[in-house]
mmCIF file of C-alpha atoms and ligand atoms in Angstrom:
data_model
loop_
_atom_site.group_PDB
_atom_site.id
_atom_site.type_symbol
_atom_site.label_atom_id
_atom_site.label_comp_id
_atom_site.label_asym_id
_atom_site.label_seq_id
_atom_site.Cartn_x
_atom_site.Cartn_y
_atom_site.Cartn_z
ATOM 1 C CA UNK D 1 138.807 33.937 46.230
ATOM 2 C CA UNK D 2 140.561 37.235 47.710
ATOM 3 C CA UNK D 3 137.228 39.225 46.027
ATOM 4 C CA UNK D 4 135.239 37.444 47.814
ATOM 5 C CA UNK D 5 136.948 37.835 51.360
ATOM 6 C CA UNK D 6 137.303 41.756 50.642
ATOM 7 C CA UNK D 7 133.292 41.582 50.076
ATOM 8 C CA UNK D 8 132.370 39.344 53.453
ATOM 9 C CA UNK D 9 135.054 42.038 55.220
ATOM 10 C CA UNK D 10 132.779 45.056 53.895
ATOM 11 C CA UNK D 11 129.459 43.771 54.505
ATOM 12 C CA UNK D 12 130.680 43.351 58.259
ATOM 13 C CA UNK D 13 131.645 46.225 58.517
ATOM 14 C CA UNK D 14 128.832 48.146 56.486
ATOM 15 C CA UNK D 15 126.326 45.735 59.300
ATOM 16 C CA UNK D 16 128.273 46.575 61.977
ATOM 17 C CA UNK D 17 127.655 50.170 61.170
ATOM 18 C CA UNK D 18 124.704 50.102 60.794
ATOM 19 C CA UNK D 19 124.321 48.610 64.054
ATOM 20 C CA UNK D 20 126.150 51.334 65.720
ATOM 21 C CA UNK D 21 123.538 53.941 63.711
ATOM 22 C CA UNK D 22 120.453 51.461 65.104
ATOM 23 C CA UNK D 23 121.553 51.929 68.939
ATOM 24 C CA UNK D 24 122.858 55.338 68.520
ATOM 25 C CA UNK D 25 119.413 56.255 66.867
ATOM 26 C CA UNK D 26 117.780 53.965 70.170
ATOM 27 C CA UNK D 27 120.226 55.584 72.595
ATOM 28 C CA UNK D 28 118.508 58.629 71.528
ATOM 29 C CA UNK D 29 114.914 57.697 71.554
ATOM 30 C CA UNK D 30 115.219 56.961 75.254
ATOM 31 C CA UNK D 31 117.809 59.931 76.316
ATOM 32 C CA UNK D 32 114.938 62.374 74.889
ATOM 33 C CA UNK D 33 114.216 64.400 78.346
ATOM 34 C CA UNK D 34 110.229 63.835 78.740
ATOM 35 C CA UNK D 35 107.841 67.128 79.614
ATOM 36 C CA UNK D 36 109.141 68.693 82.872
ATOM 37 C CA UNK D 37 106.490 68.014 85.141
ATOM 38 C CA UNK D 38 106.278 71.491 87.512
ATOM 39 C CA UNK D 39 107.744 70.982 90.573
ATOM 40 C CA UNK D 40 105.217 72.146 94.073
ATOM 41 C CA UNK D 41 107.147 74.675 95.772
ATOM 42 C CA UNK D 42 107.970 73.726 99.410
ATOM 43 C CA UNK D 43 106.217 74.265 102.218
ATOM 44 C CA UNK D 44 107.277 77.152 104.406
ATOM 45 C CA UNK D 45 107.840 77.371 108.249
ATOM 46 C CA UNK D 46 104.640 78.754 110.163
ATOM 47 C CA UNK D 47 107.363 79.897 112.744
ATOM 48 C CA UNK D 48 108.538 82.510 110.294
ATOM 49 C CA UNK D 49 105.552 84.211 110.104
ATOM 50 C CA UNK D 50 105.216 87.579 111.788
ATOM 51 C CA UNK D 51 103.038 90.474 111.702
ATOM 52 C CA UNK D 52 104.252 93.636 110.232
ATOM 53 C CA UNK D 53 104.031 95.665 113.812
ATOM 54 C CA UNK D 54 101.355 96.633 116.192
ATOM 55 C CA UNK D 55 99.937 94.899 119.365
ATOM 56 C CA UNK D 56 98.380 91.898 117.852
ATOM 57 C CA UNK D 57 101.268 89.183 116.980
ATOM 58 C CA UNK D 58 100.267 85.998 114.847
ATOM 59 C CA UNK D 59 99.644 83.605 116.972
ATOM 60 C CA UNK D 60 101.670 80.159 116.609
ATOM 61 C CA UNK D 61 100.201 77.584 114.613
ATOM 62 C CA UNK D 62 101.190 74.959 117.397
ATOM 63 C CA UNK D 63 101.582 72.033 114.129
ATOM 64 C CA UNK D 64 103.035 72.397 110.917
ATOM 65 C CA UNK D 65 101.252 73.292 107.524
ATOM 66 C CA UNK D 66 100.663 69.445 106.373
ATOM 67 C CA UNK D 67 100.058 67.996 110.299
ATOM 68 C CA UNK D 68 96.360 68.042 109.282
ATOM 69 C CA UNK D 69 96.192 66.147 105.734
ATOM 70 C CA UNK D 70 94.266 64.768 104.320
ATOM 71 C CA UNK D 71 91.232 66.162 106.130
ATOM 72 C CA UNK D 72 92.452 70.045 105.238
ATOM 73 C CA UNK D 73 95.917 69.860 102.923
ATOM 74 C CA UNK D 74 98.701 71.418 103.332
ATOM 75 C CA UNK D 75 99.075 74.350 101.469
ATOM 76 C CA UNK D 76 95.477 75.245 102.327
ATOM 77 C CA UNK D 77 96.883 75.784 105.896
ATOM 78 C CA UNK D 78 100.153 77.629 104.173
ATOM 79 C CA UNK D 79 97.743 79.776 102.420
ATOM 80 C CA UNK D 80 95.146 80.488 105.306
ATOM 81 C CA UNK D 81 97.980 80.932 107.691
ATOM 82 C CA UNK D 82 100.591 82.959 105.992
ATOM 83 C CA UNK D 83 98.466 85.031 103.614
ATOM 84 C CA UNK D 84 95.027 85.258 104.756
ATOM 85 C CA UNK D 85 95.835 85.375 109.113
ATOM 86 C CA UNK D 86 98.573 87.437 108.565
ATOM 87 C CA UNK D 87 96.838 90.543 106.956
ATOM 88 C CA UNK D 88 93.701 90.121 108.978
ATOM 89 C CA UNK D 89 96.214 90.967 112.131
ATOM 90 C CA UNK D 90 98.376 93.066 110.069
ATOM 91 C CA UNK D 91 95.295 95.230 108.936
ATOM 92 C CA UNK D 92 93.775 95.206 112.391
ATOM 93 C CA UNK D 93 96.877 96.600 113.838
ATOM 94 C CA UNK D 94 96.924 99.250 111.153
ATOM 95 C CA UNK D 95 92.888 99.730 112.213
ATOM 96 C CA UNK D 96 93.866 100.361 116.053
ATOM 97 C CA UNK D 97 97.177 102.338 115.656
ATOM 98 C CA UNK D 98 96.552 105.649 116.987
ATOM 99 C CA UNK D 99 93.128 104.999 118.944
ATOM 100 C CA UNK D 100 92.295 103.997 122.047
ATOM 101 C CA UNK D 101 91.805 100.085 121.060
ATOM 102 C CA UNK D 102 95.092 99.601 120.733
ATOM 103 C CA UNK D 103 96.252 99.068 124.295
ATOM 104 C CA UNK D 104 93.134 97.064 124.726
ATOM 105 C CA UNK D 105 92.544 93.054 123.752
ATOM 106 C CA UNK D 106 90.777 91.580 120.940
ATOM 107 C CA UNK D 107 88.059 90.441 123.072
ATOM 108 C CA UNK D 108 87.608 93.228 124.809
ATOM 109 C CA UNK D 109 87.420 95.186 121.477
ATOM 110 C CA UNK D 110 84.746 92.903 119.757
ATOM 111 C CA UNK D 111 82.498 93.003 122.747
ATOM 112 C CA UNK D 112 82.311 96.799 122.617
ATOM 113 C CA UNK D 113 82.601 96.944 118.538
ATOM 114 C CA UNK D 114 81.310 99.573 117.021
ATOM 115 C CA UNK D 115 79.627 97.701 114.079
ATOM 116 C CA UNK D 116 80.260 100.333 111.820
ATOM 117 C CA UNK D 117 84.159 100.507 111.894
ATOM 118 C CA UNK D 118 84.459 97.761 109.061
ATOM 119 C CA UNK D 119 88.151 98.025 109.402
ATOM 120 C CA UNK D 120 87.760 96.523 113.194
ATOM 121 C CA UNK D 121 85.104 94.917 112.548
ATOM 122 C CA UNK D 122 86.903 92.783 109.649
ATOM 123 C CA UNK D 123 90.207 92.486 110.876
ATOM 124 C CA UNK D 124 89.774 92.475 114.343
ATOM 125 C CA UNK D 125 87.029 89.057 113.612
ATOM 126 C CA UNK D 126 89.244 87.792 111.172
ATOM 127 C CA UNK D 127 92.089 87.862 113.804
ATOM 128 C CA UNK D 128 90.081 86.312 116.427
ATOM 129 C CA UNK D 129 88.690 84.167 114.687
ATOM 130 C CA UNK D 130 91.125 82.194 112.989
ATOM 131 C CA UNK D 131 93.392 82.663 116.255
ATOM 132 C CA UNK D 132 90.243 80.599 117.612
ATOM 133 C CA UNK D 133 90.594 78.224 114.621
ATOM 134 C CA UNK D 134 94.329 76.947 115.289
ATOM 135 C CA UNK D 135 93.672 76.786 118.602
ATOM 136 C CA UNK D 136 90.548 74.333 118.462
ATOM 137 C CA UNK D 137 92.367 71.778 115.873
ATOM 138 C CA UNK D 138 95.645 69.353 116.111
ATOM 139 C CA UNK D 139 97.071 66.515 114.710
ATOM 140 C CA UNK D 140 96.095 63.098 116.006
ATOM 141 C CA UNK D 141 92.797 64.343 116.822
ATOM 142 C CA UNK D 142 88.845 63.502 115.851
ATOM 143 C CA UNK D 143 86.749 60.992 117.858
ATOM 144 C CA UNK D 144 84.113 61.718 120.122
ATOM 145 C CA UNK D 145 85.113 64.330 123.308
ATOM 146 C CA UNK D 146 85.682 62.985 126.837
ATOM 147 C CA UNK D 147 84.672 64.481 130.443
ATOM 148 C CA UNK D 148 82.280 67.245 130.814
ATOM 149 C CA UNK D 149 82.370 68.287 127.361
ATOM 150 C CA UNK D 150 80.840 65.036 126.627
ATOM 151 C CA UNK D 151 78.386 65.098 128.855
ATOM 152 C CA UNK D 152 77.209 68.801 128.157
ATOM 153 C CA UNK D 153 76.676 67.949 124.819
ATOM 154 C CA UNK D 154 74.880 64.945 125.374
ATOM 155 C CA UNK D 155 72.290 67.068 127.507
ATOM 156 C CA UNK D 156 72.294 69.601 125.251
ATOM 157 C CA UNK D 157 71.756 68.116 121.789
ATOM 158 C CA UNK D 158 70.769 64.339 122.737
ATOM 159 C CA UNK D 159 74.169 62.983 121.736
ATOM 160 C CA UNK D 160 77.177 63.584 119.984
ATOM 161 C CA UNK D 161 76.170 61.981 116.629
ATOM 162 C CA UNK D 162 72.927 64.644 117.255
ATOM 163 C CA UNK D 163 75.149 67.558 117.891
ATOM 164 C CA UNK D 164 77.406 66.892 114.833
ATOM 165 C CA UNK D 165 74.183 66.788 112.758
ATOM 166 C CA UNK D 166 73.429 69.909 113.727
ATOM 167 C CA UNK D 167 76.746 71.302 113.698
ATOM 168 C CA UNK D 168 77.296 70.433 109.956
ATOM 169 C CA UNK D 169 73.714 71.884 108.863
ATOM 170 C CA UNK D 170 74.882 74.977 110.440
ATOM 171 C CA UNK D 171 77.950 75.230 108.672
ATOM 172 C CA UNK D 172 76.583 73.948 105.345
ATOM 173 C CA UNK D 173 73.916 76.225 105.349
ATOM 174 C CA UNK D 174 75.804 79.452 105.942
ATOM 175 C CA UNK D 175 75.116 81.365 103.253
ATOM 176 C CA UNK D 176 78.275 82.672 101.857
ATOM 177 C CA UNK D 177 81.042 82.862 103.711
ATOM 178 C CA UNK D 178 81.188 82.615 107.301
ATOM 179 C CA UNK D 179 81.637 80.374 110.478
ATOM 180 C CA UNK D 180 79.557 78.100 112.446
ATOM 181 C CA UNK D 181 80.010 78.032 116.010
ATOM 182 C CA UNK D 182 79.845 76.325 119.008
ATOM 183 C CA UNK D 183 78.933 78.072 122.146
ATOM 184 C CA UNK D 184 77.665 78.557 125.795
ATOM 185 C CA UNK D 185 75.357 80.854 126.325
ATOM 186 C CA UNK D 186 74.322 83.618 129.007
ATOM 187 C CA UNK D 187 72.315 80.814 130.671
ATOM 188 C CA UNK D 188 75.315 77.858 130.284
ATOM 189 C CA UNK D 189 73.699 75.957 127.627
ATOM 190 C CA UNK D 190 76.073 74.664 124.843
ATOM 191 C CA UNK D 191 74.112 76.320 121.326
ATOM 192 C CA UNK D 192 74.697 76.113 117.576
ATOM 193 C CA UNK D 193 75.046 79.011 115.270
ATOM 194 C CA UNK D 194 76.543 80.418 112.251
ATOM 195 C CA UNK D 195 78.134 84.031 111.388
ATOM 196 C CA UNK D 196 78.392 85.827 108.144
ATOM 197 C CA UNK D 197 82.007 86.964 106.892
ATOM 198 C CA UNK D 198 84.083 87.833 109.824
ATOM 199 C CA UNK D 199 81.528 88.516 112.755
ATOM 200 C CA UNK D 200 81.363 86.271 116.146
ATOM 201 C CA UNK D 201 79.187 85.441 118.741
ATOM 202 C CA UNK D 202 81.390 88.143 121.263
ATOM 203 C CA UNK D 203 80.228 90.980 118.532
ATOM 204 C CA UNK D 204 76.780 92.635 119.983
ATOM 205 C CA UNK D 205 73.572 91.684 117.895
ATOM 206 C CA UNK D 206 74.852 88.548 115.552
ATOM 207 C CA UNK D 207 72.092 86.602 116.596
ATOM 208 C CA UNK D 208 74.435 83.935 118.819
ATOM 209 C CA UNK D 209 75.325 85.143 121.622
ATOM 210 C CA UNK D 210 77.496 83.401 123.510
ATOM 211 C CA UNK D 211 81.542 82.308 124.589
ATOM 212 C CA UNK D 212 83.184 80.057 121.828
ATOM 213 C CA UNK D 213 83.800 76.719 122.224
ATOM 214 C CA UNK D 214 84.245 75.333 118.761
ATOM 215 C CA UNK D 215 84.629 77.504 115.572
ATOM 216 C CA UNK D 216 84.327 76.341 111.865
ATOM 217 C CA UNK D 217 85.765 78.493 108.919
ATOM 218 C CA UNK D 218 83.193 78.074 106.363
ATOM 219 C CA UNK D 219 84.800 80.813 103.746
ATOM 220 C CA UNK D 220 86.291 78.639 100.517
ATOM 221 C CA UNK D 221 89.947 80.201 101.542
ATOM 222 C CA UNK D 222 90.054 77.077 103.804
ATOM 223 C CA UNK D 223 89.033 74.945 101.703
ATOM 224 C CA UNK D 224 88.573 75.146 97.553
ATOM 225 C CA UNK D 225 92.198 73.878 96.846
ATOM 226 C CA UNK D 226 90.951 70.606 97.854
ATOM 227 C CA UNK D 227 87.085 70.527 98.260
ATOM 228 C CA UNK D 228 85.899 73.048 95.511
ATOM 229 C CA UNK D 229 82.346 73.488 95.891
ATOM 230 C CA UNK D 230 82.104 70.685 98.144
ATOM 231 C CA UNK D 231 81.959 72.235 101.768
ATOM 232 C CA UNK D 232 79.633 69.090 103.006
ATOM 233 C CA UNK D 233 82.994 67.317 102.355
ATOM 234 C CA UNK D 234 85.200 69.459 104.416
ATOM 235 C CA UNK D 235 83.103 70.032 107.221
ATOM 236 C CA UNK D 236 82.977 66.200 107.587
ATOM 237 C CA UNK D 237 86.686 65.836 107.183
ATOM 238 C CA UNK D 238 86.899 68.648 109.986
ATOM 239 C CA UNK D 239 85.499 66.460 112.843
ATOM 240 C CA UNK D 240 88.507 64.359 112.104
ATOM 241 C CA UNK D 241 90.764 67.088 113.009
ATOM 242 C CA UNK D 242 89.120 68.696 116.534
ATOM 243 C CA UNK D 243 91.199 69.108 119.067
ATOM 244 C CA UNK D 244 89.076 68.294 121.989
ATOM 245 C CA UNK D 245 90.588 68.945 124.642
ATOM 246 C CA UNK D 246 91.981 72.259 123.376
ATOM 247 C CA UNK D 247 87.891 72.265 122.611
ATOM 248 C CA UNK D 248 87.046 71.224 126.303
ATOM 249 C CA UNK D 249 89.708 73.935 127.812
ATOM 250 C CA UNK D 250 87.356 76.497 126.534
ATOM 251 C CA UNK D 251 84.315 75.097 127.917
ATOM 252 C CA UNK D 252 85.919 74.750 131.264
ATOM 253 C CA UNK D 253 86.747 78.429 130.878
ATOM 254 C CA UNK D 254 83.027 79.272 129.575
ATOM 255 C CA UNK D 255 81.791 77.934 132.910
ATOM 256 C CA UNK D 256 83.760 80.259 135.072
ATOM 257 C CA UNK D 257 81.389 83.654 135.323
HETATM 258 FE FE1 FE2 N 301 90.233 81.627 106.704
#
């Protein structure tokens, strides 16, 4: 009888040890760390972006990098503003340093541009175009315009929808990098056009002349992270972030001779 008790006790101890081992094994399996997912770097603050020196400063963005999402994603906005735009600004400052252009406004520089001056043409255009672009977009924007700009669009294109179709077509058909524009031409009429690279309607002989009131950047750096090769989807989304109040102010100013 005593032997039976000893055997039973031994069995209980062995069973308990086995149970602990299984539990321990189980815990080890559960505790195995999953592969670390790469953490996205936190977004910077647009207010921290400063030009490296010279007469031209980066314009304040006026909203956070994620303010236009999901139409334009935060990472694209951050790279576009803090890298591309800053680079155009810095290179423009270098290009005008020590020249008579140093004391001129960007508008005057572009209106009297020597097209062979590639440094000023590319970087001055890049500076003006992007400064303009940040301004005519905004959060809680989009929809149809109101007031005088809406009346002018209806008069010159037939309807807002017809205007959208024509503007989207100009932006889609611009081959390679460039910009689509809505301008007030010298006769006061609204006209749609496009320019390659960083050219713009202020420059002489670009094929679209007038005072810009709306612009769309169709360089791949403006959309490729989110839209890849689907430029038309990016163009469709752009209409959701147009700040028509800002466009209306530019339209009013453009009508002043
Ligand atoms: Fe751009």
